Amino acid sequence: GPILQNKCHGALTTLFRWRLDNRKQLKDSLQEYVGPASRVTEFRVTSMENLSMDPKINRYLLIQLSSNAPLDFLPGDYLAILPKNSNKLISKARQHLTNQPYDGLPLRLEVKEPTSDLWKPSEYPTGMTYQEFLEHFVDLHRIPLSKVHGYVRGMGVRNGFGPTSELPEVLDKTKSLRINCPMILGRLDGMKHRLFSVASSPMVKGQISILVGLTQFPQKGKPTYGLCSEYLRNLTMGDTVFGYLISENFQMRLDDDPTRPMVLVSTGSGIAPFRSFIQHRHLQAASGISTGKILVLFGCQSKDLDLLRRETEEISRRKELDISHDTCFSREPNERRRYVQELVEGHGSNIYKMLVEEKRKKYRLRLCVDTTA
């Protein structure tokens, strides 16, 4: 029979309840949630590198993942990361919720609309445990007020919420009213997956890298990381990460002709797909394939954030690839603010020579920007 069905507060309202189900592996539940169009892959963290020149600055991470499953991708593709709520956030939520199911039971969440007498499956997958649901499937981090406003107002809570709030903040204001677990969790947004440009070459078998710009926003007067940034920055070696590859970025593709020169213009973590281009061309050159020139024009705030500078200079020093790298800074102390479009203008004659004269109009100019940089 049904377990832990919620009680209805107020007039007509949507109801939620837990039901026992058949146990599934977490990966299978995630696959059901993602849908059949994409294949969920289990990865292991094999390295995490802070790309900032100053080790005290931790804004950009290069995360390398490995998998025993075949990885079918091209430079410029996306890797969708399936993030998790933090244990700290889950623990806070558990403290305030009542009528929670026992850990370890395989569950499904069902919903009944006010105009119907039928219980139907919710948008969430089946066969998951309660802990898996809290970790992987429901977003506890940022809750739109519209999702819970009517319900908590019906229980007597009239104000005190911002446009978005964390679930523990909502529960702190309603704990005396004993919020029922499925009633509140069923109203929350499902976990959204985050897309990252692949930052490595498919020639490195069994491995894939992403370059992550850690996003912060002010909350209660202090900077706070977003859900996925918080998740990724706290990963450690050997941790499991779930994700799936997306090959829909057709405008950001590496040319089939390796002899074509490339001008890569980017800011911030927008350089991620270009790292995959550079690594792929580098490996091609190392295997004896003839490759064209690469010019990297990069804009960032300060010298400490000159991503890939060390990597491209090392490749150039070893003369394994014809690559050059120029950077401008918009907030470097005691220097005039310069932006990447000024670099393009300054290299205008060289760009024209590379892309037009040398290849007879068979050229590629790539632009990729980080809008948070």
PDB file of C-alpha atoms in Angstrom, residues 83-311:
ATOM      1  CA  PRO A  83      25.451  17.396 -10.113  1.00  0.00           C
ATOM      2  CA  LYS A  84      24.568  16.457  -6.542  1.00  0.00           C
ATOM      3  CA  ASN A  85      23.253  18.375  -3.571  1.00  0.00           C
ATOM      4  CA  SER A  86      25.851  18.652  -0.819  1.00  0.00           C
ATOM      5  CA  ASN A  87      25.647  16.430   2.261  1.00  0.00           C
ATOM      6  CA  LYS A  88      25.459  19.580   4.379  1.00  0.00           C
ATOM      7  CA  LEU A  89      22.384  20.821   2.527  1.00  0.00           C
ATOM      8  CA  ILE A  90      20.713  17.404   2.641  1.00  0.00           C
ATOM      9  CA  SER A  91      21.394  17.082   6.379  1.00  0.00           C
ATOM     10  CA  LYS A  92      19.770  20.461   7.049  1.00  0.00           C
ATOM     11  CA  ALA A  93      16.720  19.520   5.002  1.00  0.00           C
ATOM     12  CA  ARG A  94      16.343  16.180   6.782  1.00  0.00           C
ATOM     13  CA  GLN A  95      16.334  17.904  10.178  1.00  0.00           C
ATOM     14  CA  HIS A  96      13.099  19.739   9.401  1.00  0.00           C
ATOM     15  CA  LEU A  97      11.074  17.302   7.303  1.00  0.00           C
ATOM     16  CA  THR A  98       8.567  14.935   8.890  1.00  0.00           C
ATOM     17  CA  ASN A  99       7.277  11.536   7.744  1.00  0.00           C
ATOM     18  CA  GLN A 100      10.408  10.733   5.784  1.00  0.00           C
ATOM     19  CA  PRO A 101      10.713   7.237   4.281  1.00  0.00           C
ATOM     20  CA  TYR A 102      13.251   4.769   5.630  1.00  0.00           C
ATOM     21  CA  ASP A 103      16.665   4.858   3.949  1.00  0.00           C
ATOM     22  CA  GLY A 104      17.291   1.977   1.582  1.00  0.00           C
ATOM     23  CA  LEU A 105      13.707   1.448   0.447  1.00  0.00           C
ATOM     24  CA  PRO A 106      13.194   1.547  -3.355  1.00  0.00           C
ATOM     25  CA  LEU A 107      10.629   4.258  -4.035  1.00  0.00           C
ATOM     26  CA  ARG A 108       8.700   6.189  -6.606  1.00  0.00           C
ATOM     27  CA  LEU A 109       7.002   9.552  -6.084  1.00  0.00           C
ATOM     28  CA  GLU A 110       3.396   9.774  -7.253  1.00  0.00           C
ATOM     29  CA  VAL A 111       1.219  12.845  -7.836  1.00  0.00           C
ATOM     30  CA  LYS A 112      -2.542  13.471  -7.848  1.00  0.00           C
ATOM     31  CA  GLU A 113      -3.906  16.658  -9.363  1.00  0.00           C
ATOM     32  CA  PRO A 114      -6.849  18.399  -7.649  1.00  0.00           C
ATOM     33  CA  THR A 115      -9.134  17.716 -10.626  1.00  0.00           C
ATOM     34  CA  SER A 116      -8.365  13.991 -10.744  1.00  0.00           C
ATOM     35  CA  ASP A 117      -8.974  10.937  -8.588  1.00  0.00           C
ATOM     36  CA  LEU A 118      -6.025   9.067 -10.090  1.00  0.00           C
ATOM     37  CA  TRP A 119      -2.490   8.850  -8.746  1.00  0.00           C
ATOM     38  CA  LYS A 120       0.132   9.065 -11.506  1.00  0.00           C
ATOM     39  CA  PRO A 121       3.921   8.744 -11.597  1.00  0.00           C
ATOM     40  CA  SER A 122       5.753  12.042 -11.072  1.00  0.00           C
ATOM     41  CA  GLU A 123       8.501  13.336 -13.345  1.00  0.00           C
ATOM     42  CA  TYR A 124      11.096  11.541 -11.242  1.00  0.00           C
ATOM     43  CA  PRO A 125      12.446   8.051 -11.982  1.00  0.00           C
ATOM     44  CA  THR A 126      11.405   4.909 -10.139  1.00  0.00           C
ATOM     45  CA  GLY A 127      13.356   2.473  -7.987  1.00  0.00           C
ATOM     46  CA  MET A 128      15.545   5.091  -6.271  1.00  0.00           C
ATOM     47  CA  THR A 129      16.189   5.355  -2.554  1.00  0.00           C
ATOM     48  CA  TYR A 130      15.229   8.423  -0.562  1.00  0.00           C
ATOM     49  CA  GLN A 131      18.882   9.416  -0.141  1.00  0.00           C
ATOM     50  CA  GLU A 132      19.456   9.100  -3.904  1.00  0.00           C
ATOM     51  CA  PHE A 133      16.400  11.268  -4.527  1.00  0.00           C
ATOM     52  CA  LEU A 134      17.769  14.001  -2.240  1.00  0.00           C
ATOM     53  CA  GLU A 135      21.251  13.801  -3.737  1.00  0.00           C
ATOM     54  CA  HIS A 136      20.630  13.497  -7.458  1.00  0.00           C
ATOM     55  CA  PHE A 137      17.077  14.323  -8.492  1.00  0.00           C
ATOM     56  CA  VAL A 138      15.627  17.307  -6.620  1.00  0.00           C
ATOM     57  CA  ASP A 139      17.230  20.756  -6.488  1.00  0.00           C
ATOM     58  CA  LEU A 140      17.519  21.758  -2.835  1.00  0.00           C
ATOM     59  CA  HIS A 141      19.812  24.678  -3.560  1.00  0.00           C
ATOM     60  CA  ARG A 142      17.633  27.333  -5.168  1.00  0.00           C
ATOM     61  CA  ILE A 143      13.860  27.131  -4.804  1.00  0.00           C
ATOM     62  CA  PRO A 144      11.639  29.477  -6.830  1.00  0.00           C
ATOM     63  CA  LEU A 145       9.154  31.118  -4.507  1.00  0.00           C
ATOM     64  CA  SER A 146       6.266  30.274  -6.841  1.00  0.00           C
ATOM     65  CA  LYS A 147       6.869  26.557  -6.241  1.00  0.00           C
ATOM     66  CA  VAL A 148       6.130  26.626  -2.522  1.00  0.00           C
ATOM     67  CA  HIS A 149       4.474  29.986  -1.845  1.00  0.00           C
ATOM     68  CA  GLY A 150       0.859  28.825  -2.026  1.00  0.00           C
ATOM     69  CA  TYR A 151       1.512  25.761   0.084  1.00  0.00           C
ATOM     70  CA  VAL A 152       3.388  27.482   2.943  1.00  0.00           C
ATOM     71  CA  ARG A 153       0.956  30.434   2.935  1.00  0.00           C
ATOM     72  CA  GLY A 154      -1.842  27.922   3.361  1.00  0.00           C
ATOM     73  CA  MET A 155      -0.018  26.710   6.478  1.00  0.00           C
ATOM     74  CA  GLY A 156       0.213  30.189   7.981  1.00  0.00           C
ATOM     75  CA  VAL A 157       3.617  31.437   6.752  1.00  0.00           C
ATOM     76  CA  ARG A 158       3.029  34.841   5.138  1.00  0.00           C
ATOM     77  CA  ASN A 159       6.430  36.366   4.408  1.00  0.00           C
ATOM     78  CA  GLY A 160      10.166  36.128   4.922  1.00  0.00           C
ATOM     79  CA  PHE A 161      11.202  34.511   1.644  1.00  0.00           C
ATOM     80  CA  GLY A 162      13.253  35.968  -1.183  1.00  0.00           C
ATOM     81  CA  PRO A 163      12.610  35.273  -4.883  1.00  0.00           C
ATOM     82  CA  THR A 164      14.701  32.120  -4.418  1.00  0.00           C
ATOM     83  CA  SER A 165      15.663  30.356  -1.205  1.00  0.00           C
ATOM     84  CA  GLU A 166      17.431  27.196  -0.111  1.00  0.00           C
ATOM     85  CA  LEU A 167      15.117  24.492   1.216  1.00  0.00           C
ATOM     86  CA  PRO A 168      16.519  24.646   4.800  1.00  0.00           C
ATOM     87  CA  GLU A 169      15.766  28.382   4.859  1.00  0.00           C
ATOM     88  CA  VAL A 170      12.145  27.672   3.900  1.00  0.00           C
ATOM     89  CA  LEU A 171      11.884  24.882   6.445  1.00  0.00           C
ATOM     90  CA  ASP A 172      13.394  27.025   9.215  1.00  0.00           C
ATOM     91  CA  LYS A 173      10.413  29.343   8.901  1.00  0.00           C
ATOM     92  CA  THR A 174       7.882  26.496   8.879  1.00  0.00           C
ATOM     93  CA  LYS A 175       9.396  23.850  11.182  1.00  0.00           C
ATOM     94  CA  SER A 176       6.818  24.457  13.913  1.00  0.00           C
ATOM     95  CA  LEU A 177       4.139  23.461  11.399  1.00  0.00           C
ATOM     96  CA  ARG A 178       5.732  20.045  10.687  1.00  0.00           C
ATOM     97  CA  ILE A 179       6.150  20.131   6.909  1.00  0.00           C
ATOM     98  CA  ASN A 180       5.316  16.774   5.368  1.00  0.00           C
ATOM     99  CA  CYS A 181       8.141  15.343   3.281  1.00  0.00           C
ATOM    100  CA  PRO A 182       6.470  14.430  -0.051  1.00  0.00           C
ATOM    101  CA  MET A 183       4.252  17.525   0.046  1.00  0.00           C
ATOM    102  CA  ILE A 184       7.203  19.937  -0.059  1.00  0.00           C
ATOM    103  CA  LEU A 185       9.694  17.854  -2.074  1.00  0.00           C
ATOM    104  CA  GLY A 186       7.174  17.158  -4.806  1.00  0.00           C
ATOM    105  CA  ARG A 187       6.848  20.913  -5.405  1.00  0.00           C
ATOM    106  CA  LEU A 188      10.541  21.539  -5.988  1.00  0.00           C
ATOM    107  CA  ASP A 189      12.348  21.755  -9.311  1.00  0.00           C
ATOM    108  CA  GLY A 190      14.082  18.652 -10.586  1.00  0.00           C
ATOM    109  CA  MET A 191      17.864  18.706 -10.785  1.00  0.00           C
ATOM    110  CA  LYS A 192      19.047  20.423 -13.964  1.00  0.00           C
ATOM    111  CA  HIS A 193      22.130  19.175 -15.717  1.00  0.00           C
ATOM    112  CA  ARG A 194      24.982  21.554 -16.526  1.00  0.00           C
ATOM    113  CA  LEU A 195      26.755  21.636 -19.892  1.00  0.00           C
ATOM    114  CA  PHE A 196      30.529  22.021 -20.182  1.00  0.00           C
ATOM    115  CA  SER A 197      32.575  22.180 -23.372  1.00  0.00           C
ATOM    116  CA  VAL A 198      34.931  19.242 -23.663  1.00  0.00           C
ATOM    117  CA  ALA A 199      38.499  20.469 -23.073  1.00  0.00           C
ATOM    118  CA  SER A 200      40.455  17.442 -24.294  1.00  0.00           C
ATOM    119  CA  SER A 201      41.076  15.356 -27.395  1.00  0.00           C
ATOM    120  CA  PRO A 202      39.339  12.039 -28.161  1.00  0.00           C
ATOM    121  CA  MET A 203      42.797  10.761 -29.141  1.00  0.00           C
ATOM    122  CA  VAL A 204      43.401  10.311 -25.381  1.00  0.00           C
ATOM    123  CA  LYS A 205      41.428   7.095 -24.952  1.00  0.00           C
ATOM    124  CA  GLY A 206      39.259   6.537 -21.923  1.00  0.00           C
ATOM    125  CA  GLN A 207      39.655  10.101 -20.651  1.00  0.00           C
ATOM    126  CA  ILE A 208      37.866  13.409 -20.978  1.00  0.00           C
ATOM    127  CA  SER A 209      38.477  16.835 -19.426  1.00  0.00           C
ATOM    128  CA  ILE A 210      36.324  19.862 -18.676  1.00  0.00           C
ATOM    129  CA  LEU A 211      37.413  23.390 -17.796  1.00  0.00           C
ATOM    130  CA  VAL A 212      35.163  24.818 -15.104  1.00  0.00           C
ATOM    131  CA  GLY A 213      34.669  28.483 -14.220  1.00  0.00           C
ATOM    132  CA  LEU A 214      33.460  28.486 -10.606  1.00  0.00           C
ATOM    133  CA  THR A 215      30.410  30.733 -10.325  1.00  0.00           C
ATOM    134  CA  GLN A 216      29.751  32.801  -7.202  1.00  0.00           C
ATOM    135  CA  PHE A 217      26.808  35.025  -6.302  1.00  0.00           C
ATOM    136  CA  PRO A 218      26.119  37.170  -3.208  1.00  0.00           C
ATOM    137  CA  GLN A 219      23.866  35.680  -0.551  1.00  0.00           C
ATOM    138  CA  LYS A 220      23.303  37.297   2.855  1.00  0.00           C
ATOM    139  CA  GLY A 221      26.272  39.577   2.284  1.00  0.00           C
ATOM    140  CA  LYS A 222      28.847  36.935   1.389  1.00  0.00           C
ATOM    141  CA  PRO A 223      29.814  35.145  -1.828  1.00  0.00           C
ATOM    142  CA  THR A 224      28.221  31.751  -2.330  1.00  0.00           C
ATOM    143  CA  TYR A 225      28.893  29.127  -4.991  1.00  0.00           C
ATOM    144  CA  GLY A 226      26.184  27.825  -7.263  1.00  0.00           C
ATOM    145  CA  LEU A 227      25.037  24.222  -6.909  1.00  0.00           C
ATOM    146  CA  CYS A 228      27.230  22.736  -9.643  1.00  0.00           C
ATOM    147  CA  SER A 229      30.263  24.901  -8.810  1.00  0.00           C
ATOM    148  CA  GLU A 230      29.988  23.804  -5.167  1.00  0.00           C
ATOM    149  CA  TYR A 231      29.735  20.181  -6.262  1.00  0.00           C
ATOM    150  CA  LEU A 232      32.679  20.270  -8.667  1.00  0.00           C
ATOM    151  CA  ARG A 233      35.057  22.261  -6.445  1.00  0.00           C
ATOM    152  CA  ASN A 234      34.619  19.697  -3.648  1.00  0.00           C
ATOM    153  CA  LEU A 235      35.376  16.656  -5.782  1.00  0.00           C
ATOM    154  CA  THR A 236      38.388  14.580  -4.801  1.00  0.00           C
ATOM    155  CA  MET A 237      40.484  11.981  -6.592  1.00  0.00           C
ATOM    156  CA  GLY A 238      38.537   8.790  -7.251  1.00  0.00           C
ATOM    157  CA  ASP A 239      35.086  10.338  -6.777  1.00  0.00           C
ATOM    158  CA  THR A 240      32.292   9.114  -9.053  1.00  0.00           C
ATOM    159  CA  VAL A 241      30.736  11.624 -11.460  1.00  0.00           C
ATOM    160  CA  PHE A 242      27.794  10.891 -13.762  1.00  0.00           C
ATOM    161  CA  GLY A 243      27.312  12.643 -17.086  1.00  0.00           C
ATOM    162  CA  TYR A 244      26.489  12.237 -20.754  1.00  0.00           C
ATOM    163  CA  LEU A 245      27.979  13.513 -24.005  1.00  0.00           C
ATOM    164  CA  ILE A 246      26.142  15.860 -26.363  1.00  0.00           C
ATOM    165  CA  SER A 247      27.222  16.271 -29.979  1.00  0.00           C
ATOM    166  CA  GLU A 248      25.046  19.200 -31.032  1.00  0.00           C
ATOM    167  CA  ASN A 249      27.588  22.047 -31.085  1.00  0.00           C
ATOM    168  CA  PHE A 250      28.035  21.891 -34.843  1.00  0.00           C
ATOM    169  CA  GLN A 251      29.282  25.495 -35.099  1.00  0.00           C
ATOM    170  CA  MET A 252      32.205  24.716 -32.796  1.00  0.00           C
ATOM    171  CA  ARG A 253      33.972  21.969 -34.693  1.00  0.00           C
ATOM    172  CA  LEU A 254      37.627  21.342 -35.435  1.00  0.00           C
ATOM    173  CA  ASP A 255      38.303  21.236 -39.171  1.00  0.00           C
ATOM    174  CA  ASP A 256      38.940  17.860 -40.768  1.00  0.00           C
ATOM    175  CA  ASP A 257      41.932  19.368 -42.589  1.00  0.00           C
ATOM    176  CA  PRO A 258      44.698  19.598 -39.936  1.00  0.00           C
ATOM    177  CA  THR A 259      46.779  21.917 -42.146  1.00  0.00           C
ATOM    178  CA  ARG A 260      44.244  24.742 -41.921  1.00  0.00           C
ATOM    179  CA  PRO A 261      45.495  27.581 -39.713  1.00  0.00           C
ATOM    180  CA  MET A 262      43.273  28.630 -36.807  1.00  0.00           C
ATOM    181  CA  VAL A 263      42.740  31.871 -34.915  1.00  0.00           C
ATOM    182  CA  LEU A 264      41.121  31.150 -31.556  1.00  0.00           C
ATOM    183  CA  VAL A 265      39.629  34.170 -29.768  1.00  0.00           C
ATOM    184  CA  SER A 266      38.182  33.695 -26.289  1.00  0.00           C
ATOM    185  CA  THR A 267      37.707  35.024 -22.757  1.00  0.00           C
ATOM    186  CA  GLY A 268      37.622  33.237 -19.402  1.00  0.00           C
ATOM    187  CA  SER A 269      36.460  29.618 -19.410  1.00  0.00           C
ATOM    188  CA  GLY A 270      35.338  30.182 -23.011  1.00  0.00           C
ATOM    189  CA  ILE A 271      38.758  28.823 -23.897  1.00  0.00           C
ATOM    190  CA  ALA A 272      37.649  25.293 -22.919  1.00  0.00           C
ATOM    191  CA  PRO A 273      36.762  23.988 -26.423  1.00  0.00           C
ATOM    192  CA  PHE A 274      39.936  25.581 -27.774  1.00  0.00           C
ATOM    193  CA  ARG A 275      41.990  23.501 -25.356  1.00  0.00           C
ATOM    194  CA  SER A 276      40.464  20.429 -27.007  1.00  0.00           C
ATOM    195  CA  PHE A 277      41.412  21.851 -30.437  1.00  0.00           C
ATOM    196  CA  ILE A 278      44.983  22.570 -29.328  1.00  0.00           C
ATOM    197  CA  GLN A 279      45.466  19.191 -27.646  1.00  0.00           C
ATOM    198  CA  HIS A 280      44.052  17.372 -30.676  1.00  0.00           C
ATOM    199  CA  ARG A 281      46.345  19.239 -33.109  1.00  0.00           C
ATOM    200  CA  HIS A 282      49.285  18.678 -30.752  1.00  0.00           C
ATOM    201  CA  LEU A 283      48.688  14.918 -30.703  1.00  0.00           C
ATOM    202  CA  GLN A 284      48.255  14.897 -34.484  1.00  0.00           C
ATOM    203  CA  ALA A 285      51.565  16.710 -34.918  1.00  0.00           C
ATOM    204  CA  ALA A 286      53.282  14.336 -32.470  1.00  0.00           C
ATOM    205  CA  SER A 287      52.094  11.395 -34.582  1.00  0.00           C
ATOM    206  CA  GLY A 288      53.682  12.884 -37.701  1.00  0.00           C
ATOM    207  CA  ILE A 289      50.651  14.581 -39.262  1.00  0.00           C
ATOM    208  CA  SER A 290      51.296  17.988 -40.837  1.00  0.00           C
ATOM    209  CA  THR A 291      49.385  20.739 -38.990  1.00  0.00           C
ATOM    210  CA  GLY A 292      48.684  24.436 -39.582  1.00  0.00           C
ATOM    211  CA  LYS A 293      49.516  27.442 -37.431  1.00  0.00           C
ATOM    212  CA  ILE A 294      47.449  28.310 -34.361  1.00  0.00           C
ATOM    213  CA  LEU A 295      47.092  31.812 -32.928  1.00  0.00           C
ATOM    214  CA  VAL A 296      45.409  32.070 -29.504  1.00  0.00           C
ATOM    215  CA  LEU A 297      44.065  35.494 -28.498  1.00  0.00           C
ATOM    216  CA  PHE A 298      42.820  35.461 -24.934  1.00  0.00           C
ATOM    217  CA  GLY A 299      41.215  38.087 -22.719  1.00  0.00           C
ATOM    218  CA  CYS A 300      40.974  37.885 -18.921  1.00  0.00           C
ATOM    219  CA  GLN A 301      40.946  40.153 -15.885  1.00  0.00           C
ATOM    220  CA  SER A 302      44.518  39.721 -14.643  1.00  0.00           C
ATOM    221  CA  LYS A 303      47.781  37.873 -15.251  1.00  0.00           C
ATOM    222  CA  ASP A 304      46.871  35.351 -12.560  1.00  0.00           C
ATOM    223  CA  LEU A 305      43.939  34.211 -14.725  1.00  0.00           C
ATOM    224  CA  ASP A 306      45.868  33.702 -17.976  1.00  0.00           C
ATOM    225  CA  LEU A 307      44.554  30.176 -18.534  1.00  0.00           C
ATOM    226  CA  LEU A 308      46.591  27.748 -20.658  1.00  0.00           C
ATOM    227  CA  ARG A 309      49.553  30.178 -20.878  1.00  0.00           C
ATOM    228  CA  ARG A 310      51.936  27.632 -19.371  1.00  0.00           C
ATOM    229  CA  GLU A 311      50.548  24.820 -21.513  1.00  0.00           C
TER     230      GLU A 311
END
